[in-house]
mmCIF file of C-alpha atoms and ligand atoms in Angstrom:
data_model
loop_
_atom_site.group_PDB
_atom_site.id
_atom_site.type_symbol
_atom_site.label_atom_id
_atom_site.label_comp_id
_atom_site.label_asym_id
_atom_site.label_seq_id
_atom_site.Cartn_x
_atom_site.Cartn_y
_atom_site.Cartn_z
ATOM 1 C CA MET A 1 0.547 -0.121 0.402
ATOM 2 C CA LYS A 2 0.723 3.618 -0.604
ATOM 3 C CA LEU A 3 0.359 6.073 2.102
ATOM 4 C CA LEU A 4 0.674 9.611 2.516
ATOM 5 C CA VAL A 5 0.235 11.222 6.507
ATOM 6 C CA THR A 6 0.581 14.629 7.113
ATOM 7 C CA GLY A 7 2.177 16.138 10.138
ATOM 8 C CA GLY A 8 3.879 13.366 10.132
ATOM 9 C CA CYS A 9 6.819 15.129 12.081
ATOM 10 C CA GLY A 10 5.058 16.325 14.915
ATOM 11 C CA PHE A 11 4.460 14.838 18.305
ATOM 12 C CA ILE A 12 1.713 11.946 16.918
ATOM 13 C CA GLY A 13 2.965 11.237 13.399
ATOM 14 C CA SER A 14 6.030 10.418 13.847
ATOM 15 C CA ASN A 15 5.835 8.047 16.105
ATOM 16 C CA PHE A 16 2.369 6.664 13.471
ATOM 17 C CA VAL A 17 5.021 7.034 10.762
ATOM 18 C CA ARG A 18 8.179 5.083 12.802
ATOM 19 C CA LEU A 19 5.611 2.514 14.036
ATOM 20 C CA HIS A 20 3.886 2.360 11.212
ATOM 21 C CA LEU A 21 6.961 0.801 9.102
ATOM 22 C CA GLU A 22 8.428 -0.886 11.488
ATOM 23 C CA LYS A 23 5.508 -3.514 11.147
ATOM 24 C CA ASN A 24 4.649 -2.369 7.508
ATOM 25 C CA PRO A 25 8.647 -2.562 5.720
ATOM 26 C CA GLN A 26 6.553 -3.116 2.410
ATOM 27 C CA ASP A 27 4.611 -0.390 2.789
ATOM 28 C CA GLU A 28 5.516 3.367 0.982
ATOM 29 C CA LEU A 29 4.827 6.402 3.539
ATOM 30 C CA VAL A 30 4.615 10.446 2.180
ATOM 31 C CA ASN A 31 5.037 12.204 4.955
ATOM 32 C CA LEU A 32 3.636 15.790 3.539
ATOM 33 C CA ASP A 33 4.732 18.926 6.326
ATOM 34 C CA LYS A 34 5.055 21.848 6.545
ATOM 35 C CA LEU A 35 7.588 22.600 9.126
ATOM 36 C CA THR A 36 5.219 24.638 11.485
ATOM 37 C CA TYR A 37 7.257 25.332 14.585
ATOM 38 C CA ALA A 38 5.703 21.981 16.123
ATOM 39 C CA GLY A 39 6.752 19.720 13.640
ATOM 40 C CA ARG A 40 10.493 18.763 12.893
ATOM 41 C CA LYS A 41 12.408 16.989 10.421
ATOM 42 C CA GLU A 42 15.031 15.321 12.748
ATOM 43 C CA ASN A 43 12.009 13.429 14.373
ATOM 44 C CA LEU A 44 12.150 10.867 12.172
ATOM 45 C CA ALA A 45 15.755 11.176 11.946
ATOM 46 C CA ASP A 46 16.660 7.167 12.167
ATOM 47 C CA ILE A 47 13.811 6.616 9.172
ATOM 48 C CA GLU A 48 15.311 9.458 6.636
ATOM 49 C CA GLY A 49 17.220 6.262 4.403
ATOM 50 C CA ASN A 50 14.840 3.957 4.885
ATOM 51 C CA LYS A 51 13.958 3.568 0.210
ATOM 52 C CA ASN A 52 10.712 3.796 1.712
ATOM 53 C CA TYR A 53 9.419 6.423 2.914
ATOM 54 C CA THR A 54 8.950 9.753 1.396
ATOM 55 C CA PHE A 55 9.321 13.351 2.882
ATOM 56 C CA VAL A 56 7.606 16.232 1.111
ATOM 57 C CA GLN A 57 7.853 19.823 2.985
ATOM 58 C CA GLY A 58 4.829 21.804 2.365
ATOM 59 C CA ASP A 59 0.831 22.960 2.712
ATOM 60 C CA ILE A 60 -2.168 20.321 3.431
ATOM 61 C CA CYS A 61 -4.231 23.834 2.139
ATOM 62 C CA SER A 62 -2.166 24.038 -1.008
ATOM 63 C CA ARG A 63 -3.698 22.356 -3.417
ATOM 64 C CA LYS A 64 -0.774 22.395 -5.510
ATOM 65 C CA ASP A 65 1.490 20.512 -2.491
ATOM 66 C CA VAL A 66 -1.735 17.602 -1.965
ATOM 67 C CA ALA A 67 -1.937 17.135 -5.172
ATOM 68 C CA LYS A 68 1.549 16.030 -5.369
ATOM 69 C CA ALA A 69 2.366 14.445 -2.165
ATOM 70 C CA MET A 70 -1.413 12.579 -2.787
ATOM 71 C CA GLN A 71 -0.542 11.158 -5.893
ATOM 72 C CA ASP A 72 -1.008 7.330 -6.112
ATOM 73 C CA CYS A 73 -2.145 7.398 -2.540
ATOM 74 C CA GLU A 74 -4.386 4.953 -1.826
ATOM 75 C CA ALA A 75 -5.229 6.287 1.894
ATOM 76 C CA VAL A 76 -4.629 9.011 3.715
ATOM 77 C CA ILE A 77 -3.515 9.641 7.621
ATOM 78 C CA ASN A 78 -4.638 13.573 8.823
ATOM 79 C CA PHE A 79 -2.538 14.375 11.353
ATOM 80 C CA ALA A 80 -1.457 17.561 10.293
ATOM 81 C CA ALA A 81 -3.240 20.371 12.214
ATOM 82 C CA GLU A 82 -2.690 23.295 14.420
ATOM 83 C CA THR A 83 -2.821 21.151 18.110
ATOM 84 C CA HIS A 84 -2.433 24.025 20.818
ATOM 85 C CA VAL A 85 -5.789 25.400 22.739
ATOM 86 C CA ASP A 86 -3.947 28.124 24.719
ATOM 87 C CA ARG A 87 -2.648 29.669 21.063
ATOM 88 C CA SER A 88 -6.292 29.346 19.510
ATOM 89 C CA ILE A 89 -7.559 31.474 22.773
ATOM 90 C CA GLU A 90 -4.820 33.703 21.810
ATOM 91 C CA GLU A 91 -5.179 33.398 18.356
ATOM 92 C CA SER A 92 -7.354 31.247 15.858
ATOM 93 C CA GLY A 93 -6.739 32.826 12.360
ATOM 94 C CA ALA A 94 -3.694 29.639 11.967
ATOM 95 C CA PHE A 95 -6.151 26.494 13.375
ATOM 96 C CA LEU A 96 -9.368 27.359 11.073
ATOM 97 C CA GLN A 97 -6.696 27.343 7.847
ATOM 98 C CA THR A 98 -5.231 24.243 8.827
ATOM 99 C CA ASN A 99 -8.216 22.052 10.833
ATOM 100 C CA PHE A 100 -11.063 22.873 8.522
ATOM 101 C CA VAL A 101 -9.899 24.782 5.117
ATOM 102 C CA GLY A 102 -6.847 22.052 5.276
ATOM 103 C CA VAL A 103 -9.190 19.357 5.602
ATOM 104 C CA LYS A 104 -10.821 20.746 2.349
ATOM 105 C CA VAL A 105 -7.967 20.607 0.355
ATOM 106 C CA LEU A 106 -6.813 17.109 1.109
ATOM 107 C CA LEU A 107 -10.862 16.320 0.731
ATOM 108 C CA ASP A 108 -11.068 17.405 -2.937
ATOM 109 C CA GLN A 109 -7.720 15.254 -3.751
ATOM 110 C CA ALA A 110 -9.034 12.394 -2.079
ATOM 111 C CA LYS A 111 -11.793 11.566 -3.222
ATOM 112 C CA GLU A 112 -10.593 12.828 -6.815
ATOM 113 C CA GLN A 113 -7.849 10.140 -6.468
ATOM 114 C CA ASN A 114 -10.789 7.811 -5.358
ATOM 115 C CA VAL A 115 -8.569 6.763 -1.786
ATOM 116 C CA LYS A 116 -9.458 3.552 -0.159
ATOM 117 C CA LYS A 117 -9.546 5.597 2.552
ATOM 118 C CA PHE A 118 -9.649 8.847 4.450
ATOM 119 C CA ILE A 119 -8.382 8.917 8.345
ATOM 120 C CA GLN A 120 -9.512 12.548 9.461
ATOM 121 C CA ILE A 121 -7.644 12.548 13.270
ATOM 122 C CA SER A 122 -10.000 14.328 15.543
ATOM 123 C CA THR A 123 -10.097 15.396 19.334
ATOM 124 C CA ASP A 124 -12.385 13.645 23.125
ATOM 125 C CA GLU A 125 -12.550 18.052 23.371
ATOM 126 C CA VAL A 126 -14.507 17.429 19.464
ATOM 127 C CA TYR A 127 -17.688 17.239 22.715
ATOM 128 C CA GLY A 128 -17.133 19.191 24.855
ATOM 129 C CA GLN A 129 -17.362 19.427 29.026
ATOM 130 C CA VAL A 130 -18.642 15.879 30.382
ATOM 131 C CA VAL A 131 -19.584 17.052 33.935
ATOM 132 C CA GLU A 132 -20.661 13.399 34.588
ATOM 133 C CA GLY A 133 -20.532 9.150 32.073
ATOM 134 C CA SER A 134 -18.509 9.405 29.392
ATOM 135 C CA SER A 135 -19.367 10.327 26.009
ATOM 136 C CA GLY A 136 -19.682 7.896 22.992
ATOM 137 C CA GLU A 137 -19.503 8.403 19.474
ATOM 138 C CA SER A 138 -23.300 9.039 18.170
ATOM 139 C CA ASP A 139 -23.279 11.850 21.449
ATOM 140 C CA ARG A 140 -23.519 15.332 20.916
ATOM 141 C CA LEU A 141 -20.411 18.183 19.227
ATOM 142 C CA ASP A 142 -20.313 20.728 21.636
ATOM 143 C CA PRO A 143 -16.239 22.024 21.587
ATOM 144 C CA ARG A 144 -15.571 25.070 23.688
ATOM 145 C CA ASN A 145 -12.656 25.935 22.780
ATOM 146 C CA PRO A 146 -11.006 27.674 18.863
ATOM 147 C CA TYR A 147 -9.470 24.811 18.607
ATOM 148 C CA SER A 148 -11.969 22.224 19.191
ATOM 149 C CA ALA A 149 -14.250 24.462 17.230
ATOM 150 C CA ALA A 150 -11.684 24.147 14.253
ATOM 151 C CA LYS A 151 -11.243 20.283 15.072
ATOM 152 C CA ALA A 152 -14.718 19.537 14.813
ATOM 153 C CA ALA A 153 -15.107 22.222 11.739
ATOM 154 C CA GLY A 154 -12.842 19.609 10.401
ATOM 155 C CA GLU A 155 -14.314 16.426 10.824
ATOM 156 C CA LEU A 156 -17.605 17.521 10.440
ATOM 157 C CA LEU A 157 -16.295 17.778 6.933
ATOM 158 C CA ALA A 158 -14.731 15.065 6.026
ATOM 159 C CA MET A 159 -17.542 13.057 7.059
ATOM 160 C CA SER A 160 -20.386 15.116 4.809
ATOM 161 C CA TYR A 161 -17.955 13.765 1.787
ATOM 162 C CA PHE A 162 -18.567 10.324 2.906
ATOM 163 C CA THR A 163 -22.493 11.052 2.538
ATOM 164 C CA THR A 164 -21.856 13.252 -0.369
ATOM 165 C CA TYR A 165 -18.866 11.978 -2.533
ATOM 166 C CA ASN A 166 -18.481 8.051 -0.350
ATOM 167 C CA LEU A 167 -15.514 8.760 0.042
ATOM 168 C CA PRO A 168 -14.005 6.203 2.211
ATOM 169 C CA VAL A 169 -13.658 8.477 5.161
ATOM 170 C CA VAL A 170 -13.596 7.393 9.148
ATOM 171 C CA VAL A 171 -12.898 10.037 12.364
ATOM 172 C CA THR A 172 -10.750 8.929 15.029
ATOM 173 C CA ARG A 173 -11.382 10.861 18.569
ATOM 174 C CA SER A 174 -8.044 10.435 21.036
ATOM 175 C CA SER A 175 -8.265 11.421 24.172
ATOM 176 C CA ASN A 176 -5.205 14.011 25.599
ATOM 177 C CA ASN A 177 -1.573 11.728 24.153
ATOM 178 C CA TYR A 178 1.429 11.547 25.735
ATOM 179 C CA GLY A 179 5.373 10.033 25.577
ATOM 180 C CA PRO A 180 8.243 10.577 23.531
ATOM 181 C CA PHE A 181 8.796 13.839 20.746
ATOM 182 C CA GLN A 182 5.820 15.848 22.095
ATOM 183 C CA PHE A 183 6.854 19.746 21.326
ATOM 184 C CA PRO A 184 7.357 20.823 25.434
ATOM 185 C CA GLU A 185 4.020 23.112 25.605
ATOM 186 C CA LYS A 186 2.087 20.656 26.416
ATOM 187 C CA VAL A 187 1.630 19.793 29.839
ATOM 188 C CA ILE A 188 3.495 16.787 30.396
ATOM 189 C CA PRO A 189 6.931 17.624 28.360
ATOM 190 C CA LEU A 190 6.343 20.948 29.964
ATOM 191 C CA PHE A 191 5.873 19.598 33.312
ATOM 192 C CA ILE A 192 9.231 16.903 32.789
ATOM 193 C CA THR A 193 11.743 19.999 30.936
ATOM 194 C CA ASN A 194 10.946 22.286 33.657
ATOM 195 C CA LEU A 195 11.390 20.087 36.724
ATOM 196 C CA ILE A 196 14.846 18.846 34.666
ATOM 197 C CA ARG A 197 16.103 23.043 34.914
ATOM 198 C CA GLY A 198 15.446 23.321 38.434
ATOM 199 C CA LYS A 199 12.257 25.323 37.420
ATOM 200 C CA LYS A 200 8.617 25.772 38.773
ATOM 201 C CA VAL A 201 6.044 23.822 37.196
ATOM 202 C CA PRO A 202 3.117 26.488 35.933
ATOM 203 C CA LEU A 203 -0.438 24.665 37.499
ATOM 204 C CA TYR A 204 -3.935 26.318 35.811
ATOM 205 C CA GLY A 205 -6.022 27.055 38.975
ATOM 206 C CA GLU A 206 -6.612 24.233 41.122
ATOM 207 C CA GLY A 207 -5.888 21.655 39.051
ATOM 208 C CA LYS A 208 -9.587 20.122 39.117
ATOM 209 C CA ASN A 209 -9.886 19.499 35.421
ATOM 210 C CA ILE A 210 -9.608 15.878 34.304
ATOM 211 C CA ARG A 211 -8.792 14.800 31.169
ATOM 212 C CA ASP A 212 -7.992 11.227 30.068
ATOM 213 C CA TRP A 213 -3.625 10.614 29.413
ATOM 214 C CA LEU A 214 -3.190 8.054 26.431
ATOM 215 C CA TYR A 215 0.057 6.933 25.647
ATOM 216 C CA VAL A 216 1.218 7.854 21.933
ATOM 217 C CA ALA A 217 1.880 4.287 21.936
ATOM 218 C CA ASP A 218 -1.944 2.915 22.083
ATOM 219 C CA ASN A 219 -2.406 5.356 20.487
ATOM 220 C CA CYS A 220 -0.521 4.499 16.859
ATOM 221 C CA GLU A 221 -2.104 0.937 16.937
ATOM 222 C CA ALA A 222 -5.251 2.481 17.578
ATOM 223 C CA ILE A 223 -4.695 4.082 13.988
ATOM 224 C CA GLU A 224 -3.280 1.358 13.329
ATOM 225 C CA ALA A 225 -6.512 -1.330 13.630
ATOM 226 C CA ILE A 226 -8.468 1.855 12.343
ATOM 227 C CA LEU A 227 -6.294 1.483 9.365
ATOM 228 C CA GLN A 228 -6.944 -2.241 8.290
ATOM 229 C CA LYS A 229 -9.860 -2.618 9.752
ATOM 230 C CA GLY A 230 -12.247 0.647 11.006
ATOM 231 C CA LYS A 231 -14.867 1.314 8.928
ATOM 232 C CA ALA A 232 -15.852 3.690 6.385
ATOM 233 C CA GLY A 233 -18.395 6.083 7.240
ATOM 234 C CA GLU A 234 -17.985 5.743 11.526
ATOM 235 C CA VAL A 235 -16.543 6.901 14.073
ATOM 236 C CA TYR A 236 -13.926 5.465 16.539
ATOM 237 C CA ASN A 237 -13.392 6.294 20.566
ATOM 238 C CA VAL A 238 -9.384 5.930 21.955
ATOM 239 C CA GLY A 239 -9.453 7.013 25.371
ATOM 240 C CA GLY A 240 -6.345 5.596 27.979
ATOM 241 C CA ASN A 241 -8.999 4.978 30.426
ATOM 242 C CA GLU A 242 -6.782 7.053 32.344
ATOM 243 C CA GLU A 243 -8.785 10.195 33.891
ATOM 244 C CA LEU A 244 -6.645 12.100 36.518
ATOM 245 C CA GLN A 245 -7.381 15.530 38.007
ATOM 246 C CA ASN A 246 -4.766 18.321 36.671
ATOM 247 C CA ILE A 247 -3.304 18.141 40.000
ATOM 248 C CA GLU A 248 -2.909 14.201 40.090
ATOM 249 C CA LEU A 249 -1.132 14.018 37.161
ATOM 250 C CA THR A 250 1.369 17.332 38.924
ATOM 251 C CA LYS A 251 1.872 15.605 41.770
ATOM 252 C CA LYS A 252 2.655 11.954 39.763
ATOM 253 C CA ILE A 253 5.664 14.153 37.521
ATOM 254 C CA LEU A 254 6.396 16.045 40.889
ATOM 255 C CA ALA A 255 7.427 12.271 42.410
ATOM 256 C CA GLU A 256 8.960 10.954 39.306
ATOM 257 C CA LEU A 257 10.732 13.488 39.217
ATOM 258 C CA GLY A 258 11.669 13.358 42.988
ATOM 259 C CA LYS A 259 10.414 17.272 43.149
ATOM 260 C CA GLY A 260 8.003 18.222 45.980
ATOM 261 C CA GLU A 261 4.688 20.384 46.242
ATOM 262 C CA GLU A 262 6.570 23.018 46.511
ATOM 263 C CA MET A 263 7.748 23.022 42.469
ATOM 264 C CA ILE A 264 3.980 23.987 41.648
ATOM 265 C CA GLN A 265 3.299 28.153 40.689
ATOM 266 C CA ARG A 266 -0.187 28.107 40.418
ATOM 267 C CA VAL A 267 -1.255 30.180 37.879
ATOM 268 C CA THR A 268 -4.899 32.139 36.140
ATOM 269 C CA ASP A 269 -6.298 29.209 34.834
ATOM 270 C CA ARG A 270 -7.188 29.540 31.180
ATOM 271 C CA LEU A 271 -10.216 30.936 29.576
ATOM 272 C CA GLY A 272 -13.140 28.087 28.913
ATOM 273 C CA HIS A 273 -11.021 25.602 30.552
ATOM 274 C CA ASP A 274 -13.055 22.530 30.191
ATOM 275 C CA LEU A 275 -13.734 21.020 33.507
ATOM 276 C CA ARG A 276 -13.658 17.239 32.043
ATOM 277 C CA TYR A 277 -12.907 15.033 28.556
ATOM 278 C CA SER A 278 -14.031 11.359 28.781
ATOM 279 C CA LEU A 279 -14.547 8.814 26.179
ATOM 280 C CA ASP A 280 -16.766 5.537 25.698
ATOM 281 C CA CYS A 281 -14.557 3.909 23.821
ATOM 282 C CA GLY A 282 -16.363 0.333 24.377
ATOM 283 C CA LYS A 283 -17.193 0.728 20.008
ATOM 284 C CA ILE A 284 -12.964 -0.071 19.116
ATOM 285 C CA GLU A 285 -12.580 -2.398 22.146
ATOM 286 C CA LYS A 286 -15.961 -4.356 20.517
ATOM 287 C CA GLU A 287 -15.290 -3.539 16.770
ATOM 288 C CA LEU A 288 -11.373 -3.685 16.325
ATOM 289 C CA GLY A 289 -9.961 -5.531 19.961
ATOM 290 C CA TRP A 290 -8.185 -1.926 20.713
ATOM 291 C CA LYS A 291 -7.643 -2.014 23.880
ATOM 292 C CA ALA A 292 -5.218 0.683 25.226
ATOM 293 C CA LYS A 293 -2.545 -0.912 26.791
ATOM 294 C CA THR A 294 -0.134 1.428 28.837
ATOM 295 C CA ALA A 295 -0.525 1.901 32.426
ATOM 296 C CA PHE A 296 -0.775 4.943 33.499
ATOM 297 C CA GLU A 297 2.914 4.281 35.631
ATOM 298 C CA LYS A 298 4.283 2.866 32.613
ATOM 299 C CA GLY A 299 4.139 5.509 29.971
ATOM 300 C CA LEU A 300 5.353 8.375 32.726
ATOM 301 C CA LYS A 301 7.916 6.731 33.263
ATOM 302 C CA GLU A 302 9.422 6.141 29.853
ATOM 303 C CA THR A 303 8.039 9.514 29.140
ATOM 304 C CA VAL A 304 10.151 11.158 31.431
ATOM 305 C CA GLU A 305 13.159 8.694 30.094
ATOM 306 C CA TRP A 306 13.025 9.623 26.421
ATOM 307 C CA TYR A 307 12.817 12.965 27.761
ATOM 308 C CA LYS A 308 15.972 12.483 30.374
ATOM 309 C CA LYS A 309 18.114 11.415 27.655
ATOM 310 C CA ASN A 310 17.712 13.549 25.228
ATOM 311 C CA GLU A 311 17.286 17.143 25.826
ATOM 312 C CA ASN A 312 19.179 18.079 23.063
ATOM 313 C CA TRP A 313 15.855 17.030 21.133
ATOM 314 C CA TRP A 314 14.187 20.064 23.817
ATOM 315 C CA LYS A 315 16.698 22.047 25.064
ATOM 316 C CA GLU A 316 16.264 24.288 22.012
ATOM 317 C CA MET A 317 12.571 24.487 22.448
ATOM 318 C CA VAL A 318 12.402 26.309 25.724
ATOM 319 C CA LYS A 319 12.061 29.893 26.800
ATOM 320 C CA GLU A 320 13.956 30.279 28.723
HETATM 321 P P1 NAD B 1 1.588 18.394 16.977
HETATM 322 O O1 NAD B 1 1.548 19.696 16.820
HETATM 323 O O2 NAD B 1 3.552 17.966 17.505
HETATM 324 O O3 NAD B 1 2.349 17.687 14.867
HETATM 325 C C1 NAD B 1 1.299 19.208 14.595
HETATM 326 C C2 NAD B 1 2.462 18.277 13.111
HETATM 327 O O4 NAD B 1 1.761 19.246 11.959
HETATM 328 C C3 NAD B 1 3.638 19.704 12.741
HETATM 329 O O5 NAD B 1 4.558 18.356 12.189
HETATM 330 C C4 NAD B 1 3.024 20.282 11.825
HETATM 331 O O6 NAD B 1 4.026 21.767 11.119
HETATM 332 C C5 NAD B 1 1.356 19.708 10.826
HETATM 333 N N1 NAD B 1 1.313 21.248 9.965
HETATM 334 C C6 NAD B 1 1.071 21.302 10.659
HETATM 335 N N2 NAD B 1 0.038 22.651 10.048
HETATM 336 C C7 NAD B 1 -0.020 21.926 8.933
HETATM 337 C C8 NAD B 1 0.218 22.761 6.879
HETATM 338 N N3 NAD B 1 -0.889 23.127 7.111
HETATM 339 N N4 NAD B 1 0.815 21.478 6.354
HETATM 340 C C9 NAD B 1 1.243 21.112 6.514
HETATM 341 N N5 NAD B 1 1.351 20.265 7.891
HETATM 342 C C10 NAD B 1 0.913 21.297 8.776
HETATM 343 O O7 NAD B 1 0.331 18.026 16.649
HETATM 344 P P2 NAD B 1 0.156 15.862 17.482
HETATM 345 O O8 NAD B 1 -0.387 16.713 19.017
HETATM 346 O O9 NAD B 1 1.389 14.820 17.149
HETATM 347 O O10 NAD B 1 -1.722 15.949 17.053
HETATM 348 C C11 NAD B 1 -1.461 15.331 15.909
HETATM 349 C C12 NAD B 1 -3.642 15.037 15.654
HETATM 350 O O11 NAD B 1 -4.520 14.490 17.116
HETATM 351 C C13 NAD B 1 -3.892 16.442 14.831
HETATM 352 O O12 NAD B 1 -4.941 16.678 14.207
HETATM 353 C C14 NAD B 1 -4.593 16.411 16.582
HETATM 354 O O13 NAD B 1 -5.992 17.788 16.740
HETATM 355 C C15 NAD B 1 -5.254 14.687 17.222
HETATM 356 N N6 NAD B 1 -4.946 15.225 19.155
HETATM 357 C C16 NAD B 1 -3.848 14.738 19.351
HETATM 358 C C17 NAD B 1 -4.015 14.854 20.194
HETATM 359 C C18 NAD B 1 -2.522 15.691 21.934
HETATM 360 O O14 NAD B 1 -3.325 14.738 22.577
HETATM 361 N N7 NAD B 1 -1.428 15.545 21.290
HETATM 362 C C19 NAD B 1 -5.318 14.283 21.117
HETATM 363 C C20 NAD B 1 -6.119 13.781 20.126
HETATM 364 C C21 NAD B 1 -6.029 14.615 18.959
#
């Protein structure tokens, strides 16, 4: 199979590209990435010499770049996105452009080429906050920040191409990923890299917000299962079954790095901060036989080890 991955130089994309080529060495994989601040070609330095891997620097919003990269591809997995909620609250233009218009450009090209599978990587944030219970795939979408609104728009457009043109679209909605190669603006790598440098960790408000944590390798396995067996026109929730309040998460990171609670610095809460996301993952478990394997304690240990060993990777990205 020849596969187009977009955003493959980012966090989840680079983990996926590595896993896919390891498991499917006969497949050809093209990675189209704009290399924004969040994307680094070096994230895949170890596979650059692989003859089945091609990197194309380009923008998913450009028809020309997309047509070139998607040539002869049978499947497309769209990871490319602007992803940081705080940045979207400051300015949402790039979020709408990439997370919505970019998806349209990809869909149009996929339709023209009769692509056999189009996987749109979405997020649990499209459900909005879930104070009680867990979100099922047919629940109403209620995105509450510009990032998640743009992601919801992107996945709805993708699904409309299934209904209207019969393009075989599948959507995944995953919870918060963590693991190697995550840009240190996101909470887990931010806290780890701060603590390694002897800096305090900024905790929003009381730290009562709850997120579910999914080890990135588990998410990549889920996407792999969806690529092989996922049904066109379907949405799959992908969660780690590891819900934690932010304060609990912070304490676990502190403990892993041997630091005390005096390293916590309370900061003003994020505007419109969703209290909780929670996914019901029964569908993917039952239909595709996928379940998250990595317990949070184990995944966190491995992640901390990776950031300790790879200071060269992150030290230029941290602000001060
Ligand atoms: P990331 O920010 O680490 O990487 C995004 C990648 O997309 C970068 O390599 C960047 O250069 C590239 N990119 C951005 N705009 C582009 C454009 N216009 N054209 C081509 N490439 C472009 O993101 P991530 O955390 O790896 O997330 C990947 C996907 O998974 C996103 O769609 C995100 O919404 C989704 N997701 C992420 C999480 C998470 O916890 N990280 C959770 C749920 C869903």
